[in-house]
Amino acid sequence: MPDQSIPEARTSAEVSQASPSSGLSRRALLGTAGATGLVLGAAGGAVGYAAAPTSATPLTSVGSDRAMFHGKHQPGITEGLQACGHLVAFDLVAGAGHKQAAALLRRWSTTAERLMAGEPAPHDDTDVARDAGPSALTITFGFGYSFFGRTGLEKQRPAALDPLPDFSSDHLDKARSDGDLWVQIGANDGLVAFHALRAIQKDAGSAARVRWQMNGFNRTPGATAHPMTARNLMGQLDGTRNPKPTDADFDQRIFVPSSGEPAWMANGSYAVVRRIRMLLDDWEKLSVPAQEAVIGRRKSNGAPLSGGDETTPMDLEKTDAKGDYVVPLNAHARITRPDKNGGAAMLRRPFSYHDGFDADGTPDAGLLFICWQADPLRGFVPVQRKLDRGDALSPFIRHEASGLFAVPGGAAKGEYVGQRLLEG
């Protein structure tokens, strides 16, 4: 888990703390959000990025926050971490090809636009999210390597989508890896997120079937006294060194340029998805100082072991009285530093997960690792190869599923996601 993070969601719509008897209708709530709320994911530039924490949002206004479906980039990439998430991969059914895929993406885009606005699904709505606002819902679509063969679009398959190399830490379940199509759903309300998941699955109809699905969570915005980097299930602040949209080279590292190849991927990105199980029983046997040595940062506040606070640059040359490095050579934070990996950087936007317990009581829990980059061969791959060679964290985690997906740029008004590929 590279030492990078995205701050919690920026939200600002302060709505009345009305009870059900106050007469504040859902329509009025959404109207208030549209007039005064911060619109996340707006098209173009850094204006729409939710990159820097502001003030914590009271839970009473979480429902009013809205992300926009149309824009330069798809939603669900630069927005802050959401409380609930679903990742789902689909395979096209036998006989379904280019035509059926285009119709499916058109349906999905129509549904996503409506649900992200807090409106019912366009047909057969289940009422699961009735009375709820948008709750920062985002729905993001991507294409797997196999999609192009099934649709006869092999010549349009990006070179960057070539399968990831094998890593020594992999224990991958093929049934829970890859897929023709990938959908990421995130929201700050569990019912809103499930409502979107169900609508997307129903829209697949006879064109595609679910290959695998995973559920995740993060801390709810407003649950802490002030915005802070998220913690993972090991209790560590996870992702301090995430690239920030204010960085001069942010777009260059995270998004395919408008002049990039293939042309249909302009302003898109590549998502690496890994289900990383945390061996919590083993991890929790370590003392706090031992855990900190594994990571290279203080558990309490994320500060590097070399001193300072969370944002203080790590001094990799600092030694203790015995002459030993205070940040161990195999510490996770040392190994994953971009300046130690040829500048490799990725935007991490993960969810934690817990899928119950094994028969012996071992928790099946960990991280749904999602990272975004303009090219996985320059982002994820070099860092993971370095981790494979001696990361102190490796004995406490296990990579159990993996996928790589090409996520095209955002759809303009009147377009559907992937239209430039499917109709270009």
Short mmCIF file of C-alpha atoms in Angstrom, two decimals:
data_model
loop_
_atom_site.label_atom_id
_atom_site.label_comp_id
_atom_site.label_asym_id
_atom_site.label_seq_id
_atom_site.Cartn_x
_atom_site.Cartn_y
_atom_site.Cartn_z
CA MET A 1 0.00 0.00 0.00
CA PRO A 2 2.11 2.91 -1.23
CA ASP A 3 2.47 5.83 1.16
CA GLN A 4 0.08 8.21 -0.56
CA SER A 5 -3.41 9.44 0.29
CA ILE A 6 -6.29 11.53 -0.90
CA PRO A 7 -7.86 13.83 1.69
CA GLU A 8 -11.41 13.36 2.84
CA ALA A 9 -14.19 14.81 0.73
CA ARG A 10 -14.67 18.54 0.61
CA THR A 11 -18.29 19.36 1.33
CA SER A 12 -19.93 22.65 2.22
CA ALA A 13 -23.69 22.55 1.80
CA GLU A 14 -25.12 23.35 5.20
CA VAL A 15 -28.81 22.51 5.10
CA SER A 16 -31.41 22.92 7.81
CA GLN A 17 -31.35 20.26 10.50
CA ALA A 18 -34.98 19.53 9.86
CA SER A 19 -36.95 16.62 11.26
CA PRO A 20 -39.33 14.63 9.06
CA SER A 21 -42.17 16.80 10.34
CA SER A 22 -40.50 20.06 9.29
CA GLY A 23 -41.88 19.87 5.79
CA LEU A 24 -38.49 19.98 4.05
CA SER A 25 -39.13 17.91 0.93
CA ARG A 26 -36.54 15.96 -1.00
CA ARG A 27 -37.06 18.35 -3.92
CA ALA A 28 -36.37 21.32 -1.63
CA LEU A 29 -33.29 19.62 -0.23
CA LEU A 30 -31.89 18.98 -3.69
CA GLY A 31 -32.73 22.51 -4.75
CA THR A 32 -30.80 23.86 -1.79
CA ALA A 33 -27.85 21.63 -2.61
CA GLY A 34 -27.83 22.77 -6.21
CA ALA A 35 -27.93 26.43 -5.21
CA THR A 36 -25.42 26.50 -2.39
CA GLY A 37 -23.57 23.18 -2.23
CA LEU A 38 -20.05 22.62 -3.50
CA VAL A 39 -20.28 20.87 -6.84
CA LEU A 40 -17.65 18.14 -6.96
CA GLY A 41 -15.96 16.94 -10.14
CA ALA A 42 -16.73 19.98 -12.30
CA ALA A 43 -15.36 19.90 -15.81
CA GLY A 44 -11.91 21.19 -16.59
CA GLY A 45 -8.84 22.32 -14.74
CA ALA A 46 -8.38 21.97 -11.00
CA VAL A 47 -11.61 23.80 -10.16
CA GLY A 48 -13.58 20.61 -9.65
CA TYR A 49 -11.00 18.77 -7.60
CA ALA A 50 -11.80 18.02 -3.96
CA ALA A 51 -8.17 18.00 -3.01
CA ALA A 52 -7.64 19.92 0.22
CA PRO A 53 -9.58 19.42 3.46
CA THR A 54 -11.64 22.34 4.70
CA SER A 55 -14.03 22.12 7.64
CA ALA A 56 -15.70 18.92 8.80
CA THR A 57 -19.26 18.53 7.56
CA PRO A 58 -22.08 17.84 10.02
CA LEU A 59 -23.70 14.49 9.28
CA THR A 60 -27.05 16.28 8.85
CA SER A 61 -25.87 17.76 5.55
CA VAL A 62 -24.05 14.75 4.08
CA GLY A 63 -26.98 13.89 1.82
CA SER A 64 -26.92 17.20 -0.04
CA ASP A 65 -23.43 16.85 -1.48
CA ARG A 66 -23.46 16.21 -5.22
CA ALA A 67 -20.84 15.21 -7.79
CA MET A 68 -21.40 15.92 -11.47
CA PHE A 69 -21.63 13.15 -14.04
CA HIS A 70 -20.58 15.15 -17.10
CA GLY A 71 -17.11 16.68 -17.21
CA LYS A 72 -13.57 16.49 -18.48
CA HIS A 73 -12.87 13.43 -16.34
CA GLN A 74 -15.20 10.78 -15.01
CA PRO A 75 -16.39 11.24 -11.42
CA GLY A 76 -14.96 9.08 -8.64
CA ILE A 77 -11.29 9.85 -9.31
CA THR A 78 -10.43 13.21 -7.76
CA GLU A 79 -13.29 13.51 -5.25
CA GLY A 80 -12.58 12.83 -1.58
CA LEU A 81 -12.98 9.41 0.00
CA GLN A 82 -16.59 8.30 0.39
CA ALA A 83 -18.06 6.36 3.30
CA CYS A 84 -19.41 3.44 1.25
CA GLY A 85 -18.19 1.77 -1.91
CA HIS A 86 -19.01 -1.09 -4.27
CA LEU A 87 -16.68 -2.43 -6.93
CA VAL A 88 -18.22 -4.72 -9.52
CA ALA A 89 -16.90 -6.34 -12.69
CA PHE A 90 -19.04 -7.68 -15.53
CA ASP A 91 -18.40 -10.03 -18.42
CA LEU A 92 -20.36 -9.70 -21.64
CA VAL A 93 -22.52 -12.77 -22.23
CA ALA A 94 -21.86 -15.17 -25.10
CA GLY A 95 -23.05 -13.58 -28.32
CA ALA A 96 -22.98 -10.02 -26.97
CA GLY A 97 -20.56 -7.80 -28.85
CA HIS A 98 -19.94 -4.25 -30.01
CA LYS A 99 -23.60 -3.30 -30.50
CA GLN A 100 -24.77 -4.69 -27.16
CA ALA A 101 -21.83 -3.07 -25.34
CA ALA A 102 -22.64 0.35 -26.79
CA ALA A 103 -26.30 0.04 -25.76
CA LEU A 104 -25.25 -1.04 -22.26
CA LEU A 105 -22.90 1.92 -21.77
CA ARG A 106 -25.64 4.23 -22.99
CA ARG A 107 -28.07 2.78 -20.42
CA TRP A 108 -25.50 2.91 -17.65
CA SER A 109 -24.61 6.53 -18.40
CA THR A 110 -28.25 7.61 -18.33
CA THR A 111 -28.78 5.84 -15.01
CA ALA A 112 -25.58 7.24 -13.50
CA GLU A 113 -26.45 10.81 -14.46
CA ARG A 114 -29.88 10.56 -12.83
CA LEU A 115 -28.77 8.81 -9.66
CA MET A 116 -25.86 11.19 -9.10
CA ALA A 117 -28.37 14.05 -9.25
CA GLY A 118 -30.45 12.38 -6.54
CA GLU A 119 -33.17 11.36 -8.97
CA PRO A 120 -34.79 7.91 -9.33
CA ALA A 121 -33.46 5.40 -11.83
CA PRO A 122 -34.97 5.95 -15.30
CA HIS A 123 -37.05 2.78 -15.07
CA ASP A 124 -38.10 0.25 -12.43
CA ASP A 125 -36.66 2.27 -9.54
CA THR A 126 -36.58 0.23 -6.33
CA ASP A 127 -37.23 3.19 -3.95
CA VAL A 128 -34.24 2.11 -1.85
CA ALA A 129 -32.88 5.67 -1.85
CA ARG A 130 -36.24 7.43 -1.61
CA ASP A 131 -36.00 10.61 0.50
CA ALA A 132 -32.19 10.64 0.31
CA GLY A 133 -30.11 13.29 -1.39
CA PRO A 134 -27.24 12.50 -3.79
CA SER A 135 -24.88 11.84 -0.85
CA ALA A 136 -21.81 12.54 -3.04
CA LEU A 137 -22.63 9.51 -5.21
CA THR A 138 -20.15 8.79 -8.00
CA ILE A 139 -20.33 6.05 -10.63
CA THR A 140 -17.24 5.33 -12.73
CA PHE A 141 -16.89 2.98 -15.71
CA GLY A 142 -13.85 1.19 -17.13
CA PHE A 143 -12.87 -1.44 -19.71
CA GLY A 144 -10.76 -4.53 -19.07
CA TYR A 145 -8.27 -6.16 -21.44
CA SER A 146 -10.75 -8.85 -22.51
CA PHE A 147 -13.44 -6.30 -23.47
CA PHE A 148 -11.67 -5.42 -26.70
CA GLY A 149 -11.49 -8.97 -27.98
CA ARG A 150 -15.15 -9.59 -27.22
CA THR A 151 -16.23 -6.47 -29.12
CA GLY A 152 -13.85 -6.71 -32.08
CA LEU A 153 -12.00 -3.58 -30.98
CA GLU A 154 -8.54 -5.12 -30.52
CA LYS A 155 -6.92 -2.37 -32.60
CA GLN A 156 -8.23 0.21 -30.12
CA ARG A 157 -6.86 -1.57 -27.05
CA PRO A 158 -4.26 0.64 -25.33
CA ALA A 159 -0.75 -0.73 -24.86
CA ALA A 160 -0.97 0.49 -21.25
CA LEU A 161 -3.72 -2.09 -20.67
CA ASP A 162 -1.39 -5.05 -21.18
CA PRO A 163 -1.73 -7.50 -18.25
CA LEU A 164 0.19 -6.65 -15.11
CA PRO A 165 3.30 -8.75 -14.46
CA ASP A 166 3.28 -11.46 -11.84
CA PHE A 167 4.44 -10.36 -8.38
CA SER A 168 5.87 -12.65 -5.72
CA SER A 169 3.30 -11.42 -3.19
CA ASP A 170 0.37 -12.44 -5.41
CA HIS A 171 -2.08 -15.12 -4.28
CA LEU A 172 -4.70 -14.19 -6.85
CA ASP A 173 -8.15 -15.69 -7.19
CA LYS A 174 -8.81 -15.61 -10.93
CA ALA A 175 -12.57 -15.65 -10.37
CA ARG A 176 -12.33 -12.37 -8.47
CA SER A 177 -9.88 -10.70 -10.86
CA ASP A 178 -10.11 -8.81 -14.17
CA GLY A 179 -13.37 -8.64 -16.17
CA ASP A 180 -14.67 -7.10 -19.40
CA LEU A 181 -16.23 -4.09 -17.68
CA TRP A 182 -15.62 -2.48 -14.30
CA VAL A 183 -17.86 -0.16 -12.30
CA GLN A 184 -16.84 1.78 -9.19
CA ILE A 185 -19.64 3.15 -7.00
CA GLY A 186 -19.04 5.43 -4.03
CA ALA A 187 -21.36 7.44 -1.78
CA ASN A 188 -21.58 8.82 1.72
CA ASP A 189 -24.76 6.87 2.46
CA GLY A 190 -24.99 3.08 2.37
CA LEU A 191 -28.51 2.93 0.93
CA VAL A 192 -27.64 5.39 -1.83
CA ALA A 193 -24.60 3.29 -2.76
CA PHE A 194 -26.59 0.03 -2.77
CA HIS A 195 -29.38 1.65 -4.77
CA ALA A 196 -26.85 2.55 -7.46
CA LEU A 197 -25.31 -0.93 -7.40
CA ARG A 198 -28.69 -2.57 -7.88
CA ALA A 199 -29.66 -0.19 -10.69
CA ILE A 200 -26.40 -0.82 -12.55
CA GLN A 201 -26.77 -4.59 -12.17
CA LYS A 202 -30.37 -4.49 -13.43
CA ASP A 203 -29.37 -2.32 -16.40
CA ALA A 204 -26.89 -5.00 -17.48
CA GLY A 205 -29.94 -7.05 -18.48
CA SER A 206 -29.15 -9.80 -20.95
CA ALA A 207 -25.93 -8.15 -22.19
CA ALA A 208 -23.60 -8.80 -19.25
CA ARG A 209 -23.34 -10.83 -16.06
CA VAL A 210 -21.60 -10.02 -12.79
CA ARG A 211 -18.14 -11.59 -12.63
CA TRP A 212 -17.26 -10.40 -9.11
CA GLN A 213 -18.35 -7.76 -6.65
CA MET A 214 -16.68 -6.28 -3.54
CA ASN A 215 -17.96 -3.93 -0.85
CA GLY A 216 -15.93 -1.35 1.03
CA PHE A 217 -16.14 1.51 3.49
CA ASN A 218 -14.30 4.52 4.84
CA ARG A 219 -14.85 6.91 7.69
CA THR A 220 -17.96 9.06 7.16
CA PRO A 221 -17.19 12.73 6.42
CA GLY A 222 -17.87 14.73 9.56
CA ALA A 223 -17.08 11.87 11.94
CA THR A 224 -13.82 13.48 13.09
CA ALA A 225 -13.28 16.81 14.81
CA HIS A 226 -11.30 18.01 11.79
CA PRO A 227 -10.52 16.64 8.33
CA MET A 228 -7.62 14.21 8.35
CA THR A 229 -5.94 11.51 6.31
CA ALA A 230 -7.94 8.30 6.47
CA ARG A 231 -6.85 5.37 8.63
CA ASN A 232 -6.81 1.81 7.36
CA LEU A 233 -7.74 -1.32 9.33
CA MET A 234 -4.20 -1.54 10.69
CA GLY A 235 -4.82 1.78 12.41
CA GLN A 236 -2.28 3.64 10.29
CA LEU A 237 -2.83 6.93 8.49
CA ASP A 238 -2.89 5.62 4.95
CA GLY A 239 -1.78 7.77 2.04
CA THR A 240 -0.01 10.84 3.33
CA ARG A 241 2.00 11.40 0.16
CA ASN A 242 -0.83 11.25 -2.37
CA PRO A 243 -0.31 13.54 -5.38
CA LYS A 244 -2.41 16.69 -5.05
CA PRO A 245 -4.35 18.42 -7.83
CA THR A 246 -2.46 21.58 -6.94
CA ASP A 247 0.80 19.89 -7.99
CA ALA A 248 2.07 21.24 -11.30
CA ASP A 249 2.42 17.74 -12.74
CA PHE A 250 -0.76 16.22 -11.28
CA ASP A 251 -2.65 15.88 -14.58
CA GLN A 252 0.47 14.60 -16.31
CA ARG A 253 0.84 11.80 -13.77
CA ILE A 254 -2.81 10.86 -13.33
CA PHE A 255 -4.59 11.50 -16.65
CA VAL A 256 -3.94 10.58 -20.26
CA PRO A 257 -3.27 13.85 -22.15
CA SER A 258 -5.82 15.16 -24.63
CA SER A 259 -3.30 14.37 -27.38
CA GLY A 260 -2.57 10.90 -26.00
CA GLU A 261 -2.97 7.50 -27.61
CA PRO A 262 -5.36 6.00 -28.27
CA ALA A 263 -7.44 9.13 -28.91
CA TRP A 264 -10.53 7.73 -27.18
CA MET A 265 -8.61 7.64 -23.87
CA ALA A 266 -8.02 11.42 -23.87
CA ASN A 267 -8.46 12.79 -20.32
CA GLY A 268 -8.97 9.25 -19.03
CA SER A 269 -6.93 7.28 -16.52
CA TYR A 270 -5.95 3.70 -15.68
CA ALA A 271 -7.22 2.06 -12.50
CA VAL A 272 -5.34 -0.74 -10.79
CA VAL A 273 -7.66 -2.60 -8.40
CA ARG A 274 -6.22 -4.99 -5.80
CA ARG A 275 -7.96 -6.82 -2.98
CA ILE A 276 -5.28 -6.80 -0.29
CA ARG A 277 -6.03 -8.91 2.75
CA MET A 278 -4.50 -7.68 5.99
CA LEU A 279 -3.31 -10.42 8.34
CA LEU A 280 -4.61 -8.54 11.32
CA ASP A 281 -4.06 -11.25 13.92
CA ASP A 282 -0.34 -11.21 13.13
CA TRP A 283 -0.16 -7.43 12.82
CA GLU A 284 -1.86 -6.79 16.14
CA LYS A 285 0.66 -8.98 17.96
CA LEU A 286 3.33 -6.38 17.19
CA SER A 287 4.01 -3.59 19.65
CA VAL A 288 3.24 -0.07 18.45
CA PRO A 289 6.97 0.75 18.03
CA ALA A 290 7.38 -2.42 15.93
CA GLN A 291 4.39 -1.45 13.77
CA GLU A 292 5.85 2.01 13.31
CA ALA A 293 9.18 0.53 12.20
CA VAL A 294 7.36 -1.54 9.56
CA ILE A 295 5.63 1.54 8.15
CA GLY A 296 8.26 4.21 8.87
CA ARG A 297 5.72 6.59 10.42
CA ARG A 298 4.16 7.24 13.82
CA LYS A 299 0.85 5.48 14.30
CA SER A 300 -0.63 8.35 16.29
CA ASN A 301 -0.22 11.16 13.78
CA GLY A 302 1.50 9.81 10.66
CA ALA A 303 4.70 11.76 11.26
CA PRO A 304 7.89 10.21 9.80
CA LEU A 305 10.12 8.47 12.33
CA SER A 306 12.75 11.05 11.44
CA GLY A 307 10.67 13.72 13.18
CA GLY A 308 8.15 16.49 12.55
CA ASP A 309 4.47 16.11 11.71
CA GLU A 310 2.58 14.19 9.03
CA THR A 311 3.60 16.52 6.21
CA THR A 312 7.25 16.90 7.22
CA PRO A 313 9.57 15.51 4.53
CA MET A 314 11.08 12.20 5.61
CA ASP A 315 14.82 12.38 6.37
CA LEU A 316 16.08 9.07 5.00
CA GLU A 317 19.65 9.70 6.11
CA LYS A 318 18.94 10.39 9.77
CA THR A 319 20.52 7.88 12.18
CA ASP A 320 20.14 7.11 15.87
CA ALA A 321 22.84 6.92 18.56
CA LYS A 322 23.85 3.46 17.33
CA GLY A 323 24.26 4.68 13.77
CA ASP A 324 21.15 2.87 12.50
CA TYR A 325 18.71 4.60 10.18
CA VAL A 326 15.70 5.85 12.18
CA VAL A 327 13.54 5.00 9.15
CA PRO A 328 14.51 1.35 8.49
CA LEU A 329 15.77 0.43 5.03
CA ASN A 330 12.79 -1.89 4.46
CA ALA A 331 10.15 0.47 5.91
CA HIS A 332 7.07 0.70 3.68
CA ALA A 333 7.15 4.51 3.55
CA ARG A 334 10.80 4.55 2.49
CA ILE A 335 10.36 2.00 -0.31
CA THR A 336 7.27 3.63 -1.82
CA ARG A 337 8.63 7.17 -2.05
CA PRO A 338 8.31 8.46 -5.64
CA ASP A 339 11.87 9.80 -5.56
CA LYS A 340 13.05 6.25 -4.85
CA ASN A 341 11.05 4.81 -7.74
CA GLY A 342 12.01 6.97 -10.69
CA GLY A 343 9.28 9.48 -9.87
CA ALA A 344 6.52 6.86 -10.07
CA ALA A 345 3.34 8.22 -8.57
CA MET A 346 -0.30 7.22 -8.40
CA LEU A 347 -3.45 8.64 -6.86
CA ARG A 348 -4.71 6.20 -4.25
CA ARG A 349 -8.44 6.17 -3.52
CA PRO A 350 -9.14 2.96 -1.59
CA PHE A 351 -11.88 1.46 0.54
CA SER A 352 -11.44 -0.82 3.54
CA TYR A 353 -13.38 -4.08 3.54
CA HIS A 354 -14.51 -6.77 5.99
CA ASP A 355 -16.06 -9.96 4.64
CA GLY A 356 -16.59 -11.84 7.89
CA PHE A 357 -14.36 -14.45 9.53
CA ASP A 358 -12.74 -17.71 8.47
CA ALA A 359 -13.64 -20.93 10.27
CA ASP A 360 -10.77 -20.39 12.72
CA GLY A 361 -11.91 -16.86 13.55
CA THR A 362 -9.37 -15.09 11.35
CA PRO A 363 -10.89 -11.86 10.00
CA ASP A 364 -11.24 -11.63 6.23
CA ALA A 365 -10.52 -7.91 6.12
CA GLY A 366 -8.20 -5.47 4.47
CA LEU A 367 -8.01 -2.90 1.70
CA LEU A 368 -9.72 -2.58 -1.66
CA PHE A 369 -6.73 -0.81 -3.16
CA ILE A 370 -7.60 1.47 -6.09
CA CYS A 371 -4.95 3.64 -7.69
CA TRP A 372 -5.12 5.96 -10.66
CA GLN A 373 -2.35 6.87 -13.09
CA ALA A 374 -1.75 7.96 -16.67
CA ASP A 375 0.27 4.80 -17.31
CA PRO A 376 0.42 1.80 -14.93
CA LEU A 377 3.84 0.83 -16.29
CA ARG A 378 5.14 4.15 -14.92
CA GLY A 379 2.88 4.27 -11.85
CA PHE A 380 1.86 1.07 -10.08
CA VAL A 381 4.24 -1.48 -11.61
CA PRO A 382 7.65 -0.04 -10.58
CA VAL A 383 6.46 0.59 -7.03
CA GLN A 384 5.00 -2.90 -6.63
CA ARG A 385 8.16 -4.47 -8.02
CA LYS A 386 10.18 -2.56 -5.44
CA LEU A 387 7.84 -3.69 -2.67
CA ASP A 388 8.23 -7.27 -3.87
CA ARG A 389 11.95 -7.09 -3.19
CA GLY A 390 11.78 -6.52 0.55
CA ASP A 391 8.92 -4.45 1.99
CA ALA A 392 8.64 -4.91 5.76
CA LEU A 393 4.85 -4.83 5.39
CA SER A 394 4.70 -7.84 3.04
CA PRO A 395 4.48 -10.52 5.80
CA PHE A 396 1.30 -8.86 7.07
CA ILE A 397 -0.66 -8.55 3.80
CA ARG A 398 -1.72 -10.81 0.94
CA HIS A 399 -2.80 -9.72 -2.56
CA GLU A 400 -5.83 -11.91 -3.32
CA ALA A 401 -7.40 -10.33 -6.43
CA SER A 402 -6.30 -7.93 -9.14
CA GLY A 403 -7.59 -5.99 -12.11
CA LEU A 404 -6.45 -3.30 -14.52
CA PHE A 405 -8.99 -1.13 -16.31
CA ALA A 406 -8.90 1.65 -18.90
CA VAL A 407 -11.21 4.41 -17.66
CA PRO A 408 -12.02 6.84 -20.50
CA GLY A 409 -12.47 10.55 -20.00
CA GLY A 410 -15.73 12.04 -18.88
CA ALA A 411 -18.79 12.20 -21.11
CA ALA A 412 -19.88 15.56 -22.46
CA LYS A 413 -23.53 16.55 -22.36
CA GLY A 414 -25.44 14.33 -24.74
CA GLU A 415 -22.71 11.67 -24.75
CA TYR A 416 -22.34 8.38 -22.90
CA VAL A 417 -19.15 7.07 -21.30
CA GLY A 418 -17.00 5.26 -23.86
CA GLN A 419 -18.85 6.67 -26.86
CA ARG A 420 -15.63 7.78 -28.56
CA LEU A 421 -14.40 4.18 -28.38
CA LEU A 422 -17.62 2.45 -29.34
CA GLU A 423 -18.67 4.87 -32.08
CA GLY A 424 -15.37 6.55 -33.01
#
